[in-house]
Coordinates of C-alpha atoms and ligand atoms in Angstrom, one line a residue:
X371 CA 5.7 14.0 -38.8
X372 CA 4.3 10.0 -38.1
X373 CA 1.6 9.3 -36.2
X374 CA 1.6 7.4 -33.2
X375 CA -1.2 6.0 -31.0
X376 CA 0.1 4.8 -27.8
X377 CA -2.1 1.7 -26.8
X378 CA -2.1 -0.7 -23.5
X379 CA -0.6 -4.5 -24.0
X380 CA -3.1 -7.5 -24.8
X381 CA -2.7 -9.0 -21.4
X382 CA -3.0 -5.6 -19.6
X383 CA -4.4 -6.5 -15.3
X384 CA -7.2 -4.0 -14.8
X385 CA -8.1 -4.1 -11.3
X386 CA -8.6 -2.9 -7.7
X387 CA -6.4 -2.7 -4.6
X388 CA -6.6 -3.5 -0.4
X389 CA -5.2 -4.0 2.4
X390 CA -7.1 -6.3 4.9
X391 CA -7.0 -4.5 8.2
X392 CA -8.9 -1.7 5.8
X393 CA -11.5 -3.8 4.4
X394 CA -12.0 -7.3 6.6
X395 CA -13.5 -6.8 10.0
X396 CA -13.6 -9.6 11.9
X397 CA -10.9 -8.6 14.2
X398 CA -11.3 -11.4 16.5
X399 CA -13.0 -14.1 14.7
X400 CA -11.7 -17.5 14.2
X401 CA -8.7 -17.2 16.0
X402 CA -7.0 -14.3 14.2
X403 CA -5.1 -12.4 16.8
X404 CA -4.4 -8.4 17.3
X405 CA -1.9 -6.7 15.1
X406 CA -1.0 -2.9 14.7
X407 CA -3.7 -1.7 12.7
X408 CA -6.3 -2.9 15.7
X409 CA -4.8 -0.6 18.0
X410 CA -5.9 2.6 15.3
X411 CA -8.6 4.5 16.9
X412 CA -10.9 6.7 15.2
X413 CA -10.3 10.8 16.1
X414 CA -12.8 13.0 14.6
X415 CA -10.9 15.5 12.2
X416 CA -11.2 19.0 14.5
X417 CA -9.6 16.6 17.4
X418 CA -7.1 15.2 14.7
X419 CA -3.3 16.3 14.9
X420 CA -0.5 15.2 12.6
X421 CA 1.0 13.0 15.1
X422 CA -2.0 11.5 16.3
X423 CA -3.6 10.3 13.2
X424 CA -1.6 6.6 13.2
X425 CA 1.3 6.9 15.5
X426 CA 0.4 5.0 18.5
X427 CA 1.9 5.5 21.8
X428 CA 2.7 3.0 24.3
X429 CA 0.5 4.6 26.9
X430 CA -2.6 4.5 24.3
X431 CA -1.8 0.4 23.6
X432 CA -2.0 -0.1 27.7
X433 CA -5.5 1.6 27.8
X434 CA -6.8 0.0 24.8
X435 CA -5.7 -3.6 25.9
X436 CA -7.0 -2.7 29.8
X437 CA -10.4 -1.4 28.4
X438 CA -9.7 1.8 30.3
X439 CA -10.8 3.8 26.5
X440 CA -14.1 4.3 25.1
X441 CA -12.2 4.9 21.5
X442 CA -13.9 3.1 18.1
X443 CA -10.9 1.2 16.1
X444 CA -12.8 1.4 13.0
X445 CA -9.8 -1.2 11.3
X446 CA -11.1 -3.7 12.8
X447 CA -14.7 -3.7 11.5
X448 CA -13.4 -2.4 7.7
X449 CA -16.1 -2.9 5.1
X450 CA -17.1 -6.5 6.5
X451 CA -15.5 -7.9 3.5
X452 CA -15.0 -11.5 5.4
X453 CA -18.3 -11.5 5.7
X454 CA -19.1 -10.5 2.1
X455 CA -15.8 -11.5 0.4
X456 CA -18.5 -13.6 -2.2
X457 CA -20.8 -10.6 -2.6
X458 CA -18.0 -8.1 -3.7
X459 CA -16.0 -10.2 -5.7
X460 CA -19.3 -10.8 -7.8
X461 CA -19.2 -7.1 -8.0
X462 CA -15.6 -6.5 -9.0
X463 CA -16.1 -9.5 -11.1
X464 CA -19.3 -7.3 -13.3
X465 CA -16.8 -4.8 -14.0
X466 CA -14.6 -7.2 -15.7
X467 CA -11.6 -6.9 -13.6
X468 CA -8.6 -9.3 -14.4
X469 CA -6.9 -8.8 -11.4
X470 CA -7.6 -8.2 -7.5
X471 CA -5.0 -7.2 -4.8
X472 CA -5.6 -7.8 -1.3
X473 CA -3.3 -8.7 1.3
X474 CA -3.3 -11.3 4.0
X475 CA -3.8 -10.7 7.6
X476 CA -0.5 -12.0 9.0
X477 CA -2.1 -12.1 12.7
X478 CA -4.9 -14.4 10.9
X479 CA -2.2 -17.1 10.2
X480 CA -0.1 -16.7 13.0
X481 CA -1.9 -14.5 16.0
X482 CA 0.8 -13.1 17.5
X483 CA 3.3 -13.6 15.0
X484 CA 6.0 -15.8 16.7
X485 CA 3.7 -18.9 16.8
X486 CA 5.1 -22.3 16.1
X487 CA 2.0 -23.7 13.8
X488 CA -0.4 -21.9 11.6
X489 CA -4.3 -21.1 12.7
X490 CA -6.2 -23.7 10.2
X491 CA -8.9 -21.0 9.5
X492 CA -7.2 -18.3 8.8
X493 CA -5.1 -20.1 5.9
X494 CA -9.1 -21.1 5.3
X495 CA -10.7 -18.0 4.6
X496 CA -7.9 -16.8 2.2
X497 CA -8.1 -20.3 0.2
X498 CA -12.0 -19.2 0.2
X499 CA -11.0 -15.7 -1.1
X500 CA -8.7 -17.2 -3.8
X501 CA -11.0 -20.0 -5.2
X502 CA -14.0 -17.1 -5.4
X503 CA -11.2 -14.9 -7.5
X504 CA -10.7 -18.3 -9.7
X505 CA -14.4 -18.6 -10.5
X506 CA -14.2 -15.5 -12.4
X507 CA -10.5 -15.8 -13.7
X508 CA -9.2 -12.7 -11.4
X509 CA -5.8 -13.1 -11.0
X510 CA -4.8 -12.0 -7.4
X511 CA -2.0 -9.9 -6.6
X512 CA -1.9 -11.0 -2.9
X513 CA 0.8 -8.8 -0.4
X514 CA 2.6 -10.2 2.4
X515 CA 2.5 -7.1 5.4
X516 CA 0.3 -4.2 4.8
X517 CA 0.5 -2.4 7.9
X518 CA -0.7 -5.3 10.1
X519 CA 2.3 -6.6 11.9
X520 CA 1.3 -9.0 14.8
X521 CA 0.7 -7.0 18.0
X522 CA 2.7 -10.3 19.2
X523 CA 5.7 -8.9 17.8
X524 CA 5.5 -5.8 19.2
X525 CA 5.3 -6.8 22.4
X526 CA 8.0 -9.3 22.6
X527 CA 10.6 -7.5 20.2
X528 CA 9.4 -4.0 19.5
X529 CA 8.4 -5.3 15.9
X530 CA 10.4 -4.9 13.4
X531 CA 13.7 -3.3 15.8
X532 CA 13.9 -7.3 16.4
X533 CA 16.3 -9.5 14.5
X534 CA 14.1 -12.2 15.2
X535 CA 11.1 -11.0 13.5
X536 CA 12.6 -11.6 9.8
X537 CA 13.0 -15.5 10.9
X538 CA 8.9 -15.4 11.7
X539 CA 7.8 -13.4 8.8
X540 CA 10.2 -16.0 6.5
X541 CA 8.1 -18.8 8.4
X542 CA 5.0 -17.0 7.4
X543 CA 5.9 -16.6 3.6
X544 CA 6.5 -20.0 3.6
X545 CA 3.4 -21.7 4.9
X546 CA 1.7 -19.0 2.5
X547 CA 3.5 -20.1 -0.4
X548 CA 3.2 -23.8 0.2
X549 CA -0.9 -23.7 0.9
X550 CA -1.2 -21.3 -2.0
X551 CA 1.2 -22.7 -4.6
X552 CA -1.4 -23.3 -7.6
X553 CA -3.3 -20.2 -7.1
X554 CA -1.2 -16.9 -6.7
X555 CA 2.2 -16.3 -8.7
X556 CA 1.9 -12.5 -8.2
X557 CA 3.1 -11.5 -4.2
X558 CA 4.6 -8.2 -2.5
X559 CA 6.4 -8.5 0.1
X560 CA 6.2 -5.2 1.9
X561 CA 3.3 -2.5 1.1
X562 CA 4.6 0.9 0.9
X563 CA 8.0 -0.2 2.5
X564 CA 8.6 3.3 2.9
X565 CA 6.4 3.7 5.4
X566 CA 8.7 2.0 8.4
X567 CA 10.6 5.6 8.4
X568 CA 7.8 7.7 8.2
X569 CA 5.0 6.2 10.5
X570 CA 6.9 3.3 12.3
X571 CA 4.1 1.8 14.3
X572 CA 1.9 1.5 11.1
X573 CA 4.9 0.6 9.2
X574 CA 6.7 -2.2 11.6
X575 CA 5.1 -2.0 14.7
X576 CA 7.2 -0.3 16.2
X577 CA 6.4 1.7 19.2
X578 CA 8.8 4.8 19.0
X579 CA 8.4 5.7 22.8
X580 CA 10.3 2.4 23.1
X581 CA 13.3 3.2 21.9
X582 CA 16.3 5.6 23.2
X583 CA 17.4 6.3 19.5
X584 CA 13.6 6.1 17.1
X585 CA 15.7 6.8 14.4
X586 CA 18.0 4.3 14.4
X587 CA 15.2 2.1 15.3
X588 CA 13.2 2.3 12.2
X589 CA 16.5 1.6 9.9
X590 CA 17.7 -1.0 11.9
X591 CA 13.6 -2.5 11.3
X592 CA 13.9 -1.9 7.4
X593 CA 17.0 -3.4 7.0
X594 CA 15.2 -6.7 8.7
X595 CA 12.5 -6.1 6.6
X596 CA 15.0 -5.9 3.3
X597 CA 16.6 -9.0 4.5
X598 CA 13.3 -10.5 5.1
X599 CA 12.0 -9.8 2.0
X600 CA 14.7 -10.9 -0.1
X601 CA 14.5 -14.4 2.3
X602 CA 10.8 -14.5 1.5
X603 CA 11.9 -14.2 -2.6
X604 CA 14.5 -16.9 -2.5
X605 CA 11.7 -19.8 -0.8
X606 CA 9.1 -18.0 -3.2
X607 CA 11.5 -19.1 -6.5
X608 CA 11.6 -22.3 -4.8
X609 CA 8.4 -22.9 -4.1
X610 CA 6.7 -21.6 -7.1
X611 CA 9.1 -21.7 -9.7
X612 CA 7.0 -19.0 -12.4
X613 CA 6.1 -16.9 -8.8
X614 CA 6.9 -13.0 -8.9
X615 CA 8.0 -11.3 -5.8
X616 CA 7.2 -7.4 -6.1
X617 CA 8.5 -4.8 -3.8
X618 CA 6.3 -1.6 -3.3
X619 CA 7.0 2.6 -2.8
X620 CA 5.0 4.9 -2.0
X621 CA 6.3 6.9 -4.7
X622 CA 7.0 10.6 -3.8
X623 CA 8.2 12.1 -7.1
X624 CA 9.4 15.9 -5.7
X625 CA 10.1 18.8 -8.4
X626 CA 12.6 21.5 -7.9
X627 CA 10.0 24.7 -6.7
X628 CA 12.2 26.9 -9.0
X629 CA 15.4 26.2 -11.6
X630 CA 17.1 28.0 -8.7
X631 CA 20.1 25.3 -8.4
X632 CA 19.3 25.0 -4.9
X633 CA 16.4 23.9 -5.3
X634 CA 17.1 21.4 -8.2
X635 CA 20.0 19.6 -5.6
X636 CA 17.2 19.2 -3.2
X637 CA 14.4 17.4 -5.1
X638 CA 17.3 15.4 -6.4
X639 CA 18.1 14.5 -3.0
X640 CA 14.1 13.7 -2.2
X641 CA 14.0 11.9 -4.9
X642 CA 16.6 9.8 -4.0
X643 CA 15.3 10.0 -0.3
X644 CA 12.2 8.3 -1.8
X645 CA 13.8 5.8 -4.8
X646 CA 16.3 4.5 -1.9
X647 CA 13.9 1.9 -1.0
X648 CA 13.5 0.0 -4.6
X649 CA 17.2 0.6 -5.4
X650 CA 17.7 -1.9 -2.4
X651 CA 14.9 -4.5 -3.8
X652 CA 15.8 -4.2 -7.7
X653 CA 19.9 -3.7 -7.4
X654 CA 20.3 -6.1 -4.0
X655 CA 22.3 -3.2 -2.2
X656 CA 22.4 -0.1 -0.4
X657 CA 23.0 2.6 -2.4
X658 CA 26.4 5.0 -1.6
X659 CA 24.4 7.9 -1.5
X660 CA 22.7 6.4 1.8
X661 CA 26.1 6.5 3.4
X662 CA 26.4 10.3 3.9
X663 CA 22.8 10.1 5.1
X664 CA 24.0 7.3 7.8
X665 CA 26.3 9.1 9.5
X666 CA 24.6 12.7 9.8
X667 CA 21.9 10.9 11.5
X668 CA 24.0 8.5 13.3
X669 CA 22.5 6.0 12.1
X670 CA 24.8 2.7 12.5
X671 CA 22.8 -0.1 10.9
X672 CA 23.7 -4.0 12.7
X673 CA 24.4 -6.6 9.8
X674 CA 24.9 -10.1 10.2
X675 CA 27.5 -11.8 8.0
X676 CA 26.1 -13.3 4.6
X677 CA 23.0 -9.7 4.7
X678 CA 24.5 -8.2 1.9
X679 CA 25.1 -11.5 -0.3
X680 CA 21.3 -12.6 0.5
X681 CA 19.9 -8.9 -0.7
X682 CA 22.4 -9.2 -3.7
X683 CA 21.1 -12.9 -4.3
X684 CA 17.4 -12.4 -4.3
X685 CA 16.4 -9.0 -6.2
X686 CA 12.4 -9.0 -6.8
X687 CA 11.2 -9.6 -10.0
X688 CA 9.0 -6.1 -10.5
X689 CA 8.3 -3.4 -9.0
X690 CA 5.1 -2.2 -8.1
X691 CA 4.3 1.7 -6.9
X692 CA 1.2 3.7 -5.1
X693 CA 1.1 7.1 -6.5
X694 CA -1.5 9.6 -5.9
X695 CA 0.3 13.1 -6.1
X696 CA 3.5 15.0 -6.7
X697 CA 5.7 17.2 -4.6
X698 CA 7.6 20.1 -4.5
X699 CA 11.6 20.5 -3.4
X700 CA 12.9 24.1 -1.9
X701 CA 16.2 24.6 -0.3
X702 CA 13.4 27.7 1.1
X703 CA 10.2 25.7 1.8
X704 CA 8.4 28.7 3.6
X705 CA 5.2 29.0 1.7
X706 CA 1.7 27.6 1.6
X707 CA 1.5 23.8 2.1
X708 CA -0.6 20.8 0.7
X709 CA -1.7 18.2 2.8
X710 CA -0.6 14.6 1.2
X711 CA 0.1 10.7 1.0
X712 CA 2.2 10.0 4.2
X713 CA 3.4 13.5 3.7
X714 CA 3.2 17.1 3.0
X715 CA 4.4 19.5 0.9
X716 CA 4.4 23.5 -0.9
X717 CA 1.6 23.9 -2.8
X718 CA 2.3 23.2 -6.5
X719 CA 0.2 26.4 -8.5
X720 CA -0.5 24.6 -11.2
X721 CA -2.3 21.5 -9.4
X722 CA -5.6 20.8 -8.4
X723 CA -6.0 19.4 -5.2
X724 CA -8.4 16.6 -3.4
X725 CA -10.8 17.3 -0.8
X726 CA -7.9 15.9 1.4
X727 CA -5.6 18.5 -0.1
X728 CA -3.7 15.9 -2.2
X729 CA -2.4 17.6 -5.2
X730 CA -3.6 15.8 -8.4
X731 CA -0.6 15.4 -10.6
X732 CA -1.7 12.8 -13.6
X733 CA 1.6 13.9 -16.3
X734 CA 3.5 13.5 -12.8
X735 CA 2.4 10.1 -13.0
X736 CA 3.9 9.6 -16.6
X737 CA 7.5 11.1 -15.4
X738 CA 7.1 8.9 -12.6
X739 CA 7.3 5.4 -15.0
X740 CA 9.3 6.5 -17.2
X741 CA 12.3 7.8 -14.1
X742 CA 11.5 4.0 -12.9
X743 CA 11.4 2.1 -15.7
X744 CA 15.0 3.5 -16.6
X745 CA 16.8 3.2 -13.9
X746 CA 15.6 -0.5 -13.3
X747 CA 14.1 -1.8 -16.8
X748 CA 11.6 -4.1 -14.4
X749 CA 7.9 -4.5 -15.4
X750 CA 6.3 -2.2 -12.9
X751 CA 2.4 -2.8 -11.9
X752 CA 1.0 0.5 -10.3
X753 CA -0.7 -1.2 -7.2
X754 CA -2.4 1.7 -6.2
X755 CA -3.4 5.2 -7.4
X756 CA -7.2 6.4 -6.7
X757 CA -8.9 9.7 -5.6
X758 CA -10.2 9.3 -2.2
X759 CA -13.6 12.1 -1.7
X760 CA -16.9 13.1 -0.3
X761 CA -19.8 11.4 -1.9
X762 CA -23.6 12.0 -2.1
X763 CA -25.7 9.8 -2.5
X764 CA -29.0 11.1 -4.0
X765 CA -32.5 10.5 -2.7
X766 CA -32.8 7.5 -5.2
X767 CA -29.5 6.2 -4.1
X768 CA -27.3 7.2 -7.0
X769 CA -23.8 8.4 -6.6
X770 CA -22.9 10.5 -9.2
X771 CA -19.3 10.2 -8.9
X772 CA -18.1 12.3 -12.2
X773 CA -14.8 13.7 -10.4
X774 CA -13.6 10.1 -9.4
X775 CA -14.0 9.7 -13.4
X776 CA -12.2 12.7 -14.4
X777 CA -9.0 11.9 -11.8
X778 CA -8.7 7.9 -13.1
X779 CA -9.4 9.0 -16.8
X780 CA -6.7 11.5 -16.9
X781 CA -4.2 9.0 -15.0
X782 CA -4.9 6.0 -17.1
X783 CA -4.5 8.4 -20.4
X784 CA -0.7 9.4 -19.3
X785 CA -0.4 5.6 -18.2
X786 CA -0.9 4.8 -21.5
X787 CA 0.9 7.5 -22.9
X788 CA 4.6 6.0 -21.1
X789 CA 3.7 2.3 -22.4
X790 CA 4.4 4.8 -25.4
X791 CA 7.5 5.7 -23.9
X792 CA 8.4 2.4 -24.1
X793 CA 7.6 1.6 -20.3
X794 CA 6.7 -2.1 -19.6
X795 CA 3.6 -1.5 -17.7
X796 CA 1.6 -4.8 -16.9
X797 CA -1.4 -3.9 -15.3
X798 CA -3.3 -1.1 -13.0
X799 CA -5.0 -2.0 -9.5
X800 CA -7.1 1.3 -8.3
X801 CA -7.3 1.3 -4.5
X802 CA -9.9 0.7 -2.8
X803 CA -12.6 -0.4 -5.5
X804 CA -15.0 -1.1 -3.1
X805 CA -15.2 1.7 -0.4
X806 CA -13.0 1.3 3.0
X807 CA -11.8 2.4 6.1
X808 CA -8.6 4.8 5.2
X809 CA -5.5 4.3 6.4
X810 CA -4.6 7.5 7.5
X811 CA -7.5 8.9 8.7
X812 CA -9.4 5.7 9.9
X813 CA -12.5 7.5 8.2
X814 CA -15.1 5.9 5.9
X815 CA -16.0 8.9 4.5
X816 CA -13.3 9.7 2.4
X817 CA -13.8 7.1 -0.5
X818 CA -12.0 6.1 -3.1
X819 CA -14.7 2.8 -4.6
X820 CA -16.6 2.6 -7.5
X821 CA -19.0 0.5 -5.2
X822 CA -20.6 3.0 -2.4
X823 CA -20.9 1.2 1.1
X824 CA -23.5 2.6 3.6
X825 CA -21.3 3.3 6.6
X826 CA -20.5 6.5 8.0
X827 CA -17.5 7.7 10.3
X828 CA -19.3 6.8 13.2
X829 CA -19.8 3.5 12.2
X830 CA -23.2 3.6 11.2
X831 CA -24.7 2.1 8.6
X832 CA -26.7 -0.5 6.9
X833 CA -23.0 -2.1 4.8
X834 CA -25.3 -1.9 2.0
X835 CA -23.1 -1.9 -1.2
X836 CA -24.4 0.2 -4.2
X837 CA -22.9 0.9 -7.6
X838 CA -21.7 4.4 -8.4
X839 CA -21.2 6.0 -12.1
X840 CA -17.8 5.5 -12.1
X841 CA -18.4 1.1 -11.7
X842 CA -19.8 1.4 -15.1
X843 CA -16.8 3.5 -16.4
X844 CA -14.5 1.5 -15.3
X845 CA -16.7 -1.9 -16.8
X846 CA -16.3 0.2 -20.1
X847 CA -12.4 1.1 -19.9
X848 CA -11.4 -2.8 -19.1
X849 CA -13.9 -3.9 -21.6
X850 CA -12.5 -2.0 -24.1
X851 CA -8.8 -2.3 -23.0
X852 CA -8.5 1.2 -22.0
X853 CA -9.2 2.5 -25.3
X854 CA -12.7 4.0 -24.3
X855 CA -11.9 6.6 -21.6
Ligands
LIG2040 C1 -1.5 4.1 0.7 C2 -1.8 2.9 1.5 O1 -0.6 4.9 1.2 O2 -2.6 5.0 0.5 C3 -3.2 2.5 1.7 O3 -1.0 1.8 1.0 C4 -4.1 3.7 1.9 O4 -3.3 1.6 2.8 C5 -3.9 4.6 0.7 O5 -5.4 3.5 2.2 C6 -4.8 5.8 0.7 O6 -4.5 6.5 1.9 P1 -5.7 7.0 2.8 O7 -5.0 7.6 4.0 O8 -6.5 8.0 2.1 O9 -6.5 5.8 3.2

C-alpha cells in the first residue's frame, strides 16, 4: 500500500478570529452609536434561561434606554481592544499569525444605520487597525455584520423585517470598500448567517415581540440579508477587482442517532436545515427543498422583481464556516441532552464534551470539509473553531492551558487530513485568540485565547494581557506550517 502524508498548502492563513461588539469597548466613544449587541446584559448563570441568554425583548430595550435597569452590558466594554488594538496585534503578530479576522462596527460608521454620511472616526480607527495588521504583514479577513446591527434600524424598521435596510447596509459596504480598497481583499458579508432564524435580535435586530408572525419575520429579514449580500458582492467586484466576498454558517453537521431509517431521513433533513444557507450564497438560489419547508410554516417570503437574478448574478467567492461540535438526528430525540453552539442536542456517547457541554467532535470536523467542499468545489477558510473554558492562572501568573492544546491539535490534524482529501482549504482563524466577552453568555470567563486577559464576569479586572502555554504552541504550529503539532 503507498504512503501518503497529508500536508497544509505553502500559503496556508494561520490566524485568529472576532467580532467587535465582543472585543472593542468603547461603546460610545467617537461618535459610534448603539447597535444590538449594546442592549446584551450580563445574567449570572443560576439566573440564566434559554431564552434569556441573547433574545432581547422590547420591554428590556425601553428600560435599558430610560435607565430604569441596574443590568452590566458587558459588550460594550469587550476586551478594550480600541484601546489596545496596538498592544494585541504585537501579540498576535509574536505568534506569527498571517492572518487576523475582525469585523467592523457598523454603528461606528453609520450610528444608527440609516445615516446619510459616514462618522469620519469610525472609518479612522479601522484604517488604524488595518495599517497596524500591515506592519506585520497580517492579512485581515474583515466581516461586514457580526451581530451588531444598528439599534437605529431597529427602531425605525424592525431591523432586518425592513426592505429598506438592505439599501443602507449596500451604502455601508460601499463606503467600506472604497476607504479600504488597498488594504483588505478578504470580506464576509454576514457572520453566522444562520443565526437570523435562530436568535433574531442577535442575528438582525429584530425584536420578535414586534411582530404578529416571528417566523415569517426572520425569513422575510434573511432573504434581505441574501439580497444584500449578494448587492454588497457585485460593488465589492467593482470596487476591488481581486476582492473575495465570503459567506459564513455556523455549521451544524447532525448524524443519524441510529441506522434506524428514521433517523437517517432526519439528519438529512438537519443537514439540509443547516447547508440551506450557503446553498443560497454559492448556487445564487433557493433550494426546492425549502419549498415544502415554506409552506408548512406558512412562510410566504415578499420578493421584488430582478431578487432572484441579483442572487443568481453575484454568488460569493468562498465559503467560510465556524465549527465547534457535532450533532445528533432522532425521529425519537427523548434522551440526555448536550448543551451547544446556538443549539442543543442528544448526547453523542462517544464525545467528549466542554465545560459548556459542547461536544468535541474533531473527525466531525474532517466530514464537515469534505460534505462542503463537494457539493460547492469553493475554497473554504474555517473562520472560527476554538474551545471556550475555565482557566487558572497560577500564583506566578501562568496559565497552563494543556486542554485548549489538545482540542486545536486534534482539529488542525483532521484539517490537514481533508486537504488530503483533496479539500481546498486556505487558511484557519481560531476565535477569539485573545480572550473576550462571549457571545452567548456575555461572560469573560469562558475563554477561548491563547492570551489570558485579567477580567472577570463581573467586570473586574486589571485588562492585563498575559501569554498562556498554548500562544507558544500555536507560535510553533504556524512556524512550522502545521507540521509540528
Ligand atoms: C460563534 C460566534 O457562534 O461562536 C461568535 O460567531 C461566538 O461570535 C462563538 O463568540 C463562540 O460562542 P460563545 O457563545 O462561546 O461566545
Amino acid at each position: 500500500m503507498g504512503q501518503f502524508k497529508a500536508k497544509f498548502p505553502d500559503h496556508f492563513y494561520w490566524g485568529g478570529a472576532t467580532a467587535a461588539n465582543q472585543i472593542e469597548g468603547a461603546f460610545d466613544e467617537d461618535g459610534k452609536g448603539l447597535s444590538a449587541a449594546d442592549f446584551v446584559e450580563y445574567i449570572p448563570k443560576d439566573q440564566r434561561t434559554k431564552d434569556n441568554a441573547m433574545e432581547i425583548t422590547s420591554e428590556q430595550i425601553r428600560k435599558t434606554l430610560s435607565g430604569e435597569t441596574t443590568a452590566r452590558y458587558p459588550k460594550r466594554e469587550g476586551n478594550d481592544f480600541y484601546h489596545r488594538y496596538k498592544e494585541d496585534i504585537a501579540l498576535l503578530a509574536e505568534m506569527g499569525f498571517t492572518s487576523f479576522r475582525f469585523s467592523i462596527h457598523w454603528s461606528r460608521i453609520f450610528p444608527n444605520g440609516y445615516d446619510e454620511t459616514p462618522n469620519e472616526a469610525g472609518l479612522q480607527f479601522y484604517d488604524n487597525v488595518l495599517d497596524e495588521l500591515a506592519k506585520y504583514d497580517i492579512e485581515p479577513i474583515v466581516t461586514l455584520s457580526h451581530y451588531e446591527t444598528p439599534y437605529g434600524l431597529t427602531e425605525k424598521y424592525n431591523g432586518w423585517v425592513g426592505r429598506e435596510v438592505i439599501d443602507h447596509f449596500v451604502r455601508y459596504a460601499e463606503t467600506v470598500f472604497k476607504r479600504y480598497k488597498d488594504k483588505v481583499k478578504f470580506w464576509i458579508s454576514f457572520n453566522e448567517i444562520n443565526m437570523i432564524t435562530i436568535s433574531p435580535f442577535t442575528g438582525g435586530g429584530i425584536l420578535s415581540d414586534r411582530e404578529d408572525n416571528p417566523m415569517q419575520a426572520k425569513y422575510q429579514g434573511l432573504h434581505h440579508q441574501f439580497v444584500a449580500s449578494a448587492l454588497a458582492t457585485k460593488k465589492l467586484h467593482d470596487i476591488i477587482p481581486d476582492g473575495k466576498m465570503g459567506c459564513m454558517l455556523a455549521r451544524m453537521s447532525h448524524y443519524a442517532n441510529t441506522p434506524n431509517p428514521e433517523d437517517v431521513l432526519k439528519a438529512q433533513k438537519e443537514n439540509q436545515d443547516n447547508l440551506f444557507f450557503t446553498d443560497v450564497h454559492a448556487r445564487g438560489e433557493y433550494p426546492k427543498y425549502m419549498e415544502r419547508f415554506f409552506i408548512e410554516n406558512d412562510i410566504k417570503i415578499v420578493k421584488e422583481s430582478g431578487d432572484d437574478e441579483i442572487l443568481k448574478q453575484h454568488p460569493v467567492d468562498y465559503i467560510t464556516i465556524s465549527y465547534y461540535m457535532s450533532m445528533l438526528s432522532s425521529a425519537t430525540p427523548e434522551g440526555e441532552r448536550s448543551e451547544g453552539n446556538l443549539m442543543n442536542t442528544l448526547k453523542n456517547p462517544y464525545l467528549e464534551a466542554s465545560d459548556w457541554g459542547w461536544q468535541i467532535d474533531p473527525i466531525g470536523l474532517r466530514v464537515v470539509l469534505n460534505d462542503m467542499y463537494d457539493r460547492y468545489q469553493l475554497p473554504i477558510f474555517i473562520v472560527e473553531n476554538g474551545l471556550g473554558a475555565y482557566d487558572k492562572a497560577g500564583e506566578d501568573g501562568s496559565i497552563h492551558d494543556d486542554y485548549r492544546i489538545d482540542y486545536l491539535r486534534k482539529h488542525i490534524e483532521q484539517m490537514k487530513e481533508a486537504v488530503g482529501d483533496g479539500v481546498e482549504l486556505i487558511g484557519y482563524t481560531t476565535w477569539g485568540p485573545i480572550d473576550l466577552v462571549s457571545m452567548s453568555t456575555s461572560e469573560m470567563s469562558k475563554r477561548y485565547g491563547f492570551v489570558y486577559v485579567d477580567k472577570d464576569d463581573e467586570g473586574n479586572g486589571s485588562l492585563e494581557r498575559r501569554r498562556k502555554d498554548s500562544f507558544y504552541w500555536y507560535k510553533k504550529v504556524i512556524e512550522t506550517n502545521g507540521e509540528e503539532l
